PDB file of C-alpha atoms and ligand atoms in Angstrom:
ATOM      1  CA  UNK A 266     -65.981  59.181  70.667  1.00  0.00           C
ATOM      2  CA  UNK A 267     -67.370  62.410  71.557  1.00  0.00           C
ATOM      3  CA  UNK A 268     -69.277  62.587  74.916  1.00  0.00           C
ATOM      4  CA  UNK A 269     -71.189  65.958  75.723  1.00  0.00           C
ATOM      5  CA  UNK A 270     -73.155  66.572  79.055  1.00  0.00           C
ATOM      6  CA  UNK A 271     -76.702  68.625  78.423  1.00  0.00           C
ATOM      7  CA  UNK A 272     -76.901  69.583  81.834  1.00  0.00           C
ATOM      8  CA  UNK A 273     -79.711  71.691  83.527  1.00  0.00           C
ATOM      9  CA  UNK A 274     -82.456  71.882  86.287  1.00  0.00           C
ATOM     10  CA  UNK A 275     -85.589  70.420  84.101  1.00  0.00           C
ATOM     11  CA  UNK A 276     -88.372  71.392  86.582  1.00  0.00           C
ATOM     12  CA  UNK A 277     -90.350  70.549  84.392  1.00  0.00           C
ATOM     13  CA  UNK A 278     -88.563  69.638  80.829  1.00  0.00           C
ATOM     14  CA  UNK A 279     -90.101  71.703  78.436  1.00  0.00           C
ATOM     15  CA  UNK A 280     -90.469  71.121  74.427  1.00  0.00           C
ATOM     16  CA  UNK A 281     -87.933  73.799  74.335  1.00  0.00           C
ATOM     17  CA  UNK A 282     -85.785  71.259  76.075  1.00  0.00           C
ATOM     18  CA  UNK A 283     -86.635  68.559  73.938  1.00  0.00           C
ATOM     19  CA  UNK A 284     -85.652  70.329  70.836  1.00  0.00           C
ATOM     20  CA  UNK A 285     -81.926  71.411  72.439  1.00  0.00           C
ATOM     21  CA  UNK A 286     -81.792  67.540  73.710  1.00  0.00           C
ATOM     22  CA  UNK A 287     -82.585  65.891  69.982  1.00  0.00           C
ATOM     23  CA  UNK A 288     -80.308  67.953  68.105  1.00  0.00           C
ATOM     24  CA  UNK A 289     -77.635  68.027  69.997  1.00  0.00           C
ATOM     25  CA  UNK A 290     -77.938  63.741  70.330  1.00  0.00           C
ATOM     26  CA  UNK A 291     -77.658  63.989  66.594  1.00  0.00           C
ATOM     27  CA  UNK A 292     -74.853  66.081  66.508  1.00  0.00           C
ATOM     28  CA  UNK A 293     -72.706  63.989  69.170  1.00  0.00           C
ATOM     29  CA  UNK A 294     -72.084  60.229  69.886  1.00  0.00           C
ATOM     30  CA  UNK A 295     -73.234  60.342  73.209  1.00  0.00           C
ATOM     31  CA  UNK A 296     -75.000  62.741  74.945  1.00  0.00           C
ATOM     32  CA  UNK A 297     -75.435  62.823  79.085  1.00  0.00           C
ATOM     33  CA  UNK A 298     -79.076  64.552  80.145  1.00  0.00           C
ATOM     34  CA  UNK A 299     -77.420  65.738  83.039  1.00  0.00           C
ATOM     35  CA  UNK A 300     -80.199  67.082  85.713  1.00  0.00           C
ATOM     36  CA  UNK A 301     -79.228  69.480  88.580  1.00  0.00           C
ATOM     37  CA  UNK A 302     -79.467  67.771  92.138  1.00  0.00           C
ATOM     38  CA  UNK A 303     -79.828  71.599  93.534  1.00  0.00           C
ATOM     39  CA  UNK A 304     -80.826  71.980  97.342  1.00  0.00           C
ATOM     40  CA  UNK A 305     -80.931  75.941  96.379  1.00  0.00           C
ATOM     41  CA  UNK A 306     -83.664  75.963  93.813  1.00  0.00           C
ATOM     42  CA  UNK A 307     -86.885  74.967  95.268  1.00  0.00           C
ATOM     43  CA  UNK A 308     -88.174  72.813  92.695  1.00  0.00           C
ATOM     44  CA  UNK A 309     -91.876  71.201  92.279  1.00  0.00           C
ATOM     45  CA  UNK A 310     -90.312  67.915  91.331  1.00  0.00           C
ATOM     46  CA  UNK A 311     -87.960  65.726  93.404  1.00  0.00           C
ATOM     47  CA  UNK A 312     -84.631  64.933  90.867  1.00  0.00           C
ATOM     48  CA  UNK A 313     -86.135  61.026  90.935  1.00  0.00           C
ATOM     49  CA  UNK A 314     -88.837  62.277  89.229  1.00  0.00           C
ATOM     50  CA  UNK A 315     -87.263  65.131  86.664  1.00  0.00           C
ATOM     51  CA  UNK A 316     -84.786  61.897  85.501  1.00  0.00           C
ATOM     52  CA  UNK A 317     -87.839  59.530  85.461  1.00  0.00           C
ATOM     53  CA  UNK A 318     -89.470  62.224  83.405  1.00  0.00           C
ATOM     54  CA  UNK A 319     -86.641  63.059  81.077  1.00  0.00           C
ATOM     55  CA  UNK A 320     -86.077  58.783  80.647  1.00  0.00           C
ATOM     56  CA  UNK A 321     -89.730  58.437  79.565  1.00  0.00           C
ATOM     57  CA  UNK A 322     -89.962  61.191  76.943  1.00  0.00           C
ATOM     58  CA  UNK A 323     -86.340  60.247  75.703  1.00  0.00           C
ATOM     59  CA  UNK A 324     -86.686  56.315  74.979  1.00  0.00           C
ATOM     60  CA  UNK A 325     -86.690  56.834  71.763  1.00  0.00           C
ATOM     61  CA  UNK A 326     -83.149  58.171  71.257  1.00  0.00           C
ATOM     62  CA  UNK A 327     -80.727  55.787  71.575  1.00  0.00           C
ATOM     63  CA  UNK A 328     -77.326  57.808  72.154  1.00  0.00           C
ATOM     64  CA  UNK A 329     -78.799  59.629  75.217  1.00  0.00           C
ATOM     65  CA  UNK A 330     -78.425  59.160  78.914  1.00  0.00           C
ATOM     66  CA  UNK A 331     -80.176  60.696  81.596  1.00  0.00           C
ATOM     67  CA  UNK A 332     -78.633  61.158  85.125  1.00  0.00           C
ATOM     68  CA  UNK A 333     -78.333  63.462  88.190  1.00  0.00           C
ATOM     69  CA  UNK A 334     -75.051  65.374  89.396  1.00  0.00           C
ATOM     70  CA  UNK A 335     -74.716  67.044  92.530  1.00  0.00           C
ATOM     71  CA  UNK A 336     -72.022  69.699  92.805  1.00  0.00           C
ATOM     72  CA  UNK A 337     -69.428  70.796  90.277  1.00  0.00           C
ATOM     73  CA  UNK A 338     -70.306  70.257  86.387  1.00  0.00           C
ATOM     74  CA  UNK A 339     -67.172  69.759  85.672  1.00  0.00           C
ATOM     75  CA  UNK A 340     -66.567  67.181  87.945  1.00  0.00           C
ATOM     76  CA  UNK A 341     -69.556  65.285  86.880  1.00  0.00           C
ATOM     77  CA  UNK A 342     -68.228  66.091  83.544  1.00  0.00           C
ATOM     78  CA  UNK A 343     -64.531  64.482  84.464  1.00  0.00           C
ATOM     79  CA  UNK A 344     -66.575  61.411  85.634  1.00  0.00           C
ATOM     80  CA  UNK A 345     -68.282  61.021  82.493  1.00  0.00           C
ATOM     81  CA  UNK A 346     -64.994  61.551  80.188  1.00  0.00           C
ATOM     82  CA  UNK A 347     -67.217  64.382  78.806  1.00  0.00           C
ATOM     83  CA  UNK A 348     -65.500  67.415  77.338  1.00  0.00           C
ATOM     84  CA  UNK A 349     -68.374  69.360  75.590  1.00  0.00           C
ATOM     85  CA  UNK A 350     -71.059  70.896  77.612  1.00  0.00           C
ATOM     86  CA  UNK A 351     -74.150  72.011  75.643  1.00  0.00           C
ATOM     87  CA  UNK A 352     -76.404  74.644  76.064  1.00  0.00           C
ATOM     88  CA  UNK A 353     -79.236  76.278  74.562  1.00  0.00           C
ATOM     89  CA  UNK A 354     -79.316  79.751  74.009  1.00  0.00           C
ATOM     90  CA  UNK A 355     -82.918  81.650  74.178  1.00  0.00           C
ATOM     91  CA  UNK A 356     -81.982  85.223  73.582  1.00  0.00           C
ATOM     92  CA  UNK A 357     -79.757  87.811  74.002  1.00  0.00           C
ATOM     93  CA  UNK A 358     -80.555  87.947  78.268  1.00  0.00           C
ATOM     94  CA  UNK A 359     -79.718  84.248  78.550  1.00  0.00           C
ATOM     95  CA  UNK A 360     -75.769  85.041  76.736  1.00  0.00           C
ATOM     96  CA  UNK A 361     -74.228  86.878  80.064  1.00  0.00           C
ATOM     97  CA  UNK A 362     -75.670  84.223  82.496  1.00  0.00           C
ATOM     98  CA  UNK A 363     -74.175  81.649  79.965  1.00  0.00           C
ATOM     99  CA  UNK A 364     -70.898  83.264  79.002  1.00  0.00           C
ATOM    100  CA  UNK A 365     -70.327  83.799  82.503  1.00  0.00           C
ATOM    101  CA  UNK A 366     -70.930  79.752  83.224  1.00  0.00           C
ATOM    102  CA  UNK A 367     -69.062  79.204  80.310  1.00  0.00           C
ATOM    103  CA  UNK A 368     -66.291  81.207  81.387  1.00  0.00           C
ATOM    104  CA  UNK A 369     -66.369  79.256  84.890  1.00  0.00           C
ATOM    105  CA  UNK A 370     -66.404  76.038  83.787  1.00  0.00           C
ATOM    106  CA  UNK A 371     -63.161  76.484  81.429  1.00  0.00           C
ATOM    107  CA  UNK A 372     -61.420  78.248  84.476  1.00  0.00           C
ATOM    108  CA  UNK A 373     -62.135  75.440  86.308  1.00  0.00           C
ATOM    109  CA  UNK A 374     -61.657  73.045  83.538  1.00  0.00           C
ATOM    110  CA  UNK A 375     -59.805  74.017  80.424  1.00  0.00           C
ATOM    111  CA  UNK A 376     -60.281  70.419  78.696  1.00  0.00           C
ATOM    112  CA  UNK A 377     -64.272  71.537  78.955  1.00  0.00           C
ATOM    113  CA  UNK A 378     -66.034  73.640  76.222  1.00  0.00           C
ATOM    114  CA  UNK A 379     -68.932  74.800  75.746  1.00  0.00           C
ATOM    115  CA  UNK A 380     -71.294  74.127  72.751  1.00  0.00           C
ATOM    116  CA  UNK A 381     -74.538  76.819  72.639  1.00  0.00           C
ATOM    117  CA  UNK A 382     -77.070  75.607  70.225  1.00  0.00           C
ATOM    118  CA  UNK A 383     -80.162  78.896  69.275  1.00  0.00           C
ATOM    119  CA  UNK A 384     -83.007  77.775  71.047  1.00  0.00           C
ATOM    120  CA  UNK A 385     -85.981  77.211  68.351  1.00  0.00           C
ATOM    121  CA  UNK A 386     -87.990  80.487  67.411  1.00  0.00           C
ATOM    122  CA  UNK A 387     -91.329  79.001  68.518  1.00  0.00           C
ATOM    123  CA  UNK A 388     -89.929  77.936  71.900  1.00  0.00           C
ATOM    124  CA  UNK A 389     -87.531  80.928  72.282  1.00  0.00           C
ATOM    125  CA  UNK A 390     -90.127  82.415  75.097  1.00  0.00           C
ATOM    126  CA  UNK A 391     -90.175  79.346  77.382  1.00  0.00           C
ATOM    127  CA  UNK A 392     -88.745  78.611  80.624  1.00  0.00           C
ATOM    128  CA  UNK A 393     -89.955  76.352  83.064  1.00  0.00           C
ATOM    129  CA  UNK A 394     -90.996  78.777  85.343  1.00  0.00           C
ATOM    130  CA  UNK A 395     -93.774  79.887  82.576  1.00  0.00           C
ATOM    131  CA  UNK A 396     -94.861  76.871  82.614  1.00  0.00           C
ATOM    132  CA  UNK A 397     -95.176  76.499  86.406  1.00  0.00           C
ATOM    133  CA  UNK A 398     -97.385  79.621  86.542  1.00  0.00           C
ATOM    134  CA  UNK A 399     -99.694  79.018  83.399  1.00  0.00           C
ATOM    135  CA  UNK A 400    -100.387  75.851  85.207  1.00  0.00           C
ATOM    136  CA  UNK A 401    -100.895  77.001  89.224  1.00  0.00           C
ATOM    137  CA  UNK A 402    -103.353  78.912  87.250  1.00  0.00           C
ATOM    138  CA  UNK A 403    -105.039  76.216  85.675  1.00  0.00           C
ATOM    139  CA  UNK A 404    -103.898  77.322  81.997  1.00  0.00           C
ATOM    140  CA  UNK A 405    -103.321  75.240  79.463  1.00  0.00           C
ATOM    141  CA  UNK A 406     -99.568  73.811  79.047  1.00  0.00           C
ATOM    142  CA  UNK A 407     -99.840  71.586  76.519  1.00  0.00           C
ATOM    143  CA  UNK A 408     -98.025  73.919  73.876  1.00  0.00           C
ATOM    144  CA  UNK A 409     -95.184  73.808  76.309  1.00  0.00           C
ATOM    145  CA  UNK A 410     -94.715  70.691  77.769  1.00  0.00           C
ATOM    146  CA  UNK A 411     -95.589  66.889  76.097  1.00  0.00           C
ATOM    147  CA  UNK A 412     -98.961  65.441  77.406  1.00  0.00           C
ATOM    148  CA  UNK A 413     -97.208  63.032  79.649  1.00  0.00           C
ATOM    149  CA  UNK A 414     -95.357  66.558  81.859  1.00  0.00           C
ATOM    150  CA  UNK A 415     -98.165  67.539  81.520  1.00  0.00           C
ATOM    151  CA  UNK A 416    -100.443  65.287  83.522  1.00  0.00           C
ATOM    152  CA  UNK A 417     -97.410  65.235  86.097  1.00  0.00           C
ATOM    153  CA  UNK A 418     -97.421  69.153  86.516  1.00  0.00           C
ATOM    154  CA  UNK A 419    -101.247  69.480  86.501  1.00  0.00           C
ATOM    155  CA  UNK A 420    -101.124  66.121  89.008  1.00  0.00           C
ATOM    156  CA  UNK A 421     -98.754  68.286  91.363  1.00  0.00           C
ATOM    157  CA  UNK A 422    -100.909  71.406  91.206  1.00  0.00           C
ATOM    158  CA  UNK A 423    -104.634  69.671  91.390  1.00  0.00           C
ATOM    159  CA  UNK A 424    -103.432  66.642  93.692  1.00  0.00           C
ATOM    160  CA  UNK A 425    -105.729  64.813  91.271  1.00  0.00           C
ATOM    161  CA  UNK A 426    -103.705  62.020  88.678  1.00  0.00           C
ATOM    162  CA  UNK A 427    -105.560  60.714  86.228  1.00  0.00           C
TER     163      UNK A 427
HETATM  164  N1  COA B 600     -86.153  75.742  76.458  1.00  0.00           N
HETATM  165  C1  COA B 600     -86.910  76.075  77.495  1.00  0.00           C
HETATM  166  N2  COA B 600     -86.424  76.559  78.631  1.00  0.00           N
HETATM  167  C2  COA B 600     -85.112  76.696  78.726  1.00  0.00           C
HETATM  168  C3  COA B 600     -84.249  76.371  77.687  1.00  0.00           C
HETATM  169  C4  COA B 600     -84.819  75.863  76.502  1.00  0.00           C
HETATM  170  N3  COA B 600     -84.086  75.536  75.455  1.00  0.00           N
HETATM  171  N4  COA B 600     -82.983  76.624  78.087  1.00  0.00           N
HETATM  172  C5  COA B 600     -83.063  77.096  79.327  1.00  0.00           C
HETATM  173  N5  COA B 600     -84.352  77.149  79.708  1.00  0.00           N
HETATM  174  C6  COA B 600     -84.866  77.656  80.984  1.00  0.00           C
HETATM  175  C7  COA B 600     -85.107  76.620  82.010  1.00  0.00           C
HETATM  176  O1  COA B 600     -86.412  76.101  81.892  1.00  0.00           O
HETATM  177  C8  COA B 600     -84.918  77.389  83.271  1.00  0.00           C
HETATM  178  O2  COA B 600     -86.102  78.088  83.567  1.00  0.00           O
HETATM  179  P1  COA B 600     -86.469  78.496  85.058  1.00  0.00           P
HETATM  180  O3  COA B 600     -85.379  79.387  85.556  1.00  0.00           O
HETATM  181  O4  COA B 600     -87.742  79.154  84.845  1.00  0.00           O
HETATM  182  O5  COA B 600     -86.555  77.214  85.839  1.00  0.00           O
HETATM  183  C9  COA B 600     -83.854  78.421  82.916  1.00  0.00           C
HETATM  184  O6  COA B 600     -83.887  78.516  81.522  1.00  0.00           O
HETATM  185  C10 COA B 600     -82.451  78.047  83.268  1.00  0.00           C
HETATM  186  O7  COA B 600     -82.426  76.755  83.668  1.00  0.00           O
HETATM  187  P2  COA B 600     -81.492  75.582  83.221  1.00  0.00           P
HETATM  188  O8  COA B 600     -81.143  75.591  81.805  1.00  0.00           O
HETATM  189  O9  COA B 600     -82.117  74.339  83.737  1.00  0.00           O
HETATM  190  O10 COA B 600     -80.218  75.953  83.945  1.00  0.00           O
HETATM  191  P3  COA B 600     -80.021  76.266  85.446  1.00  0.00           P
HETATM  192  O11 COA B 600     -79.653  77.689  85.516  1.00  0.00           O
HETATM  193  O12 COA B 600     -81.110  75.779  86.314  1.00  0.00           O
HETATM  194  O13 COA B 600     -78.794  75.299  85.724  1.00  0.00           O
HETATM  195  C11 COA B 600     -76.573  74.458  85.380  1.00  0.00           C
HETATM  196  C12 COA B 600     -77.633  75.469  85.019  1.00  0.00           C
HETATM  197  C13 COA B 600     -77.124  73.147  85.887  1.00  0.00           C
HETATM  198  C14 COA B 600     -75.833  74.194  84.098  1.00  0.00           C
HETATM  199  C15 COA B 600     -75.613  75.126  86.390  1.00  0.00           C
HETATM  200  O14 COA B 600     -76.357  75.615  87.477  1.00  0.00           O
HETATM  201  C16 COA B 600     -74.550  74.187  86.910  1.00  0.00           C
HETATM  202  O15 COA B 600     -73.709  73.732  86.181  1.00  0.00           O
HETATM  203  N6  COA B 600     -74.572  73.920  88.217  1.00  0.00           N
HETATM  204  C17 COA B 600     -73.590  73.066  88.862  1.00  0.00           C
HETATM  205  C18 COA B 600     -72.665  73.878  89.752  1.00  0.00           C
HETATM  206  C19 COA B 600     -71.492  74.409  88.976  1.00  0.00           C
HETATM  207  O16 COA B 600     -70.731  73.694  88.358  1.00  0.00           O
HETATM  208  N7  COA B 600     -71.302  75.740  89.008  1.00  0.00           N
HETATM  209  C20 COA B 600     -70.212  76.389  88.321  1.00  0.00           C
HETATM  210  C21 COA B 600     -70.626  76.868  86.958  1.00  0.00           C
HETATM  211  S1  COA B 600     -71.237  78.507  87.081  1.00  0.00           S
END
């Protein structure tokens, strides 16, 4: 059985997201939604609420498991009996960044590889980040993010939940 870990920061989880997350689920028997407990990166949303997100918009998918990790990837990776780690590649300026985590990762671990899947041409812009701004702005996010992160960003930003 082939376990791979999908893991990142989601703050919010974009569509972009969502596209690496399906078709990697359908290319692997299991795949672990792994989100980024990271003290470092000041994040709008607590990691309770990027799983709870992640869960709700993922339901659907039956070979996928959402969790947090603190520390090493690889470690959370050993716990999981995971040996593929998948990532999503945007364009050429996310490669270095990801060769050199890549790189890391099979230093640290050389039972761990890493899978990079193109990122989608209509999403290849995105980042969380984008979306953060458009919507401290009051812009419109919803070709970014599902309706349900959306309400949750816009909820963060207004104080106001519908
Ligand atoms: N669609 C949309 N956005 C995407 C994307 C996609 N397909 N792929 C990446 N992004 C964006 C994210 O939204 C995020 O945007 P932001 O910077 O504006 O928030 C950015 O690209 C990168 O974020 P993400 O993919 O979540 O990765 P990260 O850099 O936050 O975290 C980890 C990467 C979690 C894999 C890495 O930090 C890690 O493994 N940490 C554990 C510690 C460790 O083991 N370190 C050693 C390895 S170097």
């Amino acid at each position: 059985m082939h376990t791979a870990i999908y893991p990142g920061s989601f703050d919010p989880v974009t569509r972009g997201h969502l596209d690496i997350i399906a078709r990697a689920a359908r290319a692997t028997d299991k795949l672990i939604v792994a989100v980024l407990n990271n003290g470092a990166k000041n994040s709008l949303f607590s990691v309770e609420e990027r799983v709870k997100m992640l869960k709700e918009e993922l339901e659907e998918i039956p070979n996928i498991e959402v969790r947090s990790f603190n520390g090493l990837l690889v470690e959370f990776a050993k716990q999981c009996d995971a040996h593929i780690v998948v990532r999503g590649l945007r364009a050429i300026t996310d490669f270095e960044y990801e060769l050199q985590m890549a790189q890391t990762n099979r230093i640290l671990d050389h039972s761990i590889d890493t899978f990079f899947l193109t990122a989608d041409l209509e999403y290849a812009y995105l980042s969380s980040s984008t979306v953060k701004e458009v919507a401290r702005f009051g812009g419109d996010i919803s070709a970014f993010v599902t309706p349900a992160v959306a309400e949750r960003v816009m909820e963060k930003y207004t104080g106001v939940s519908k």
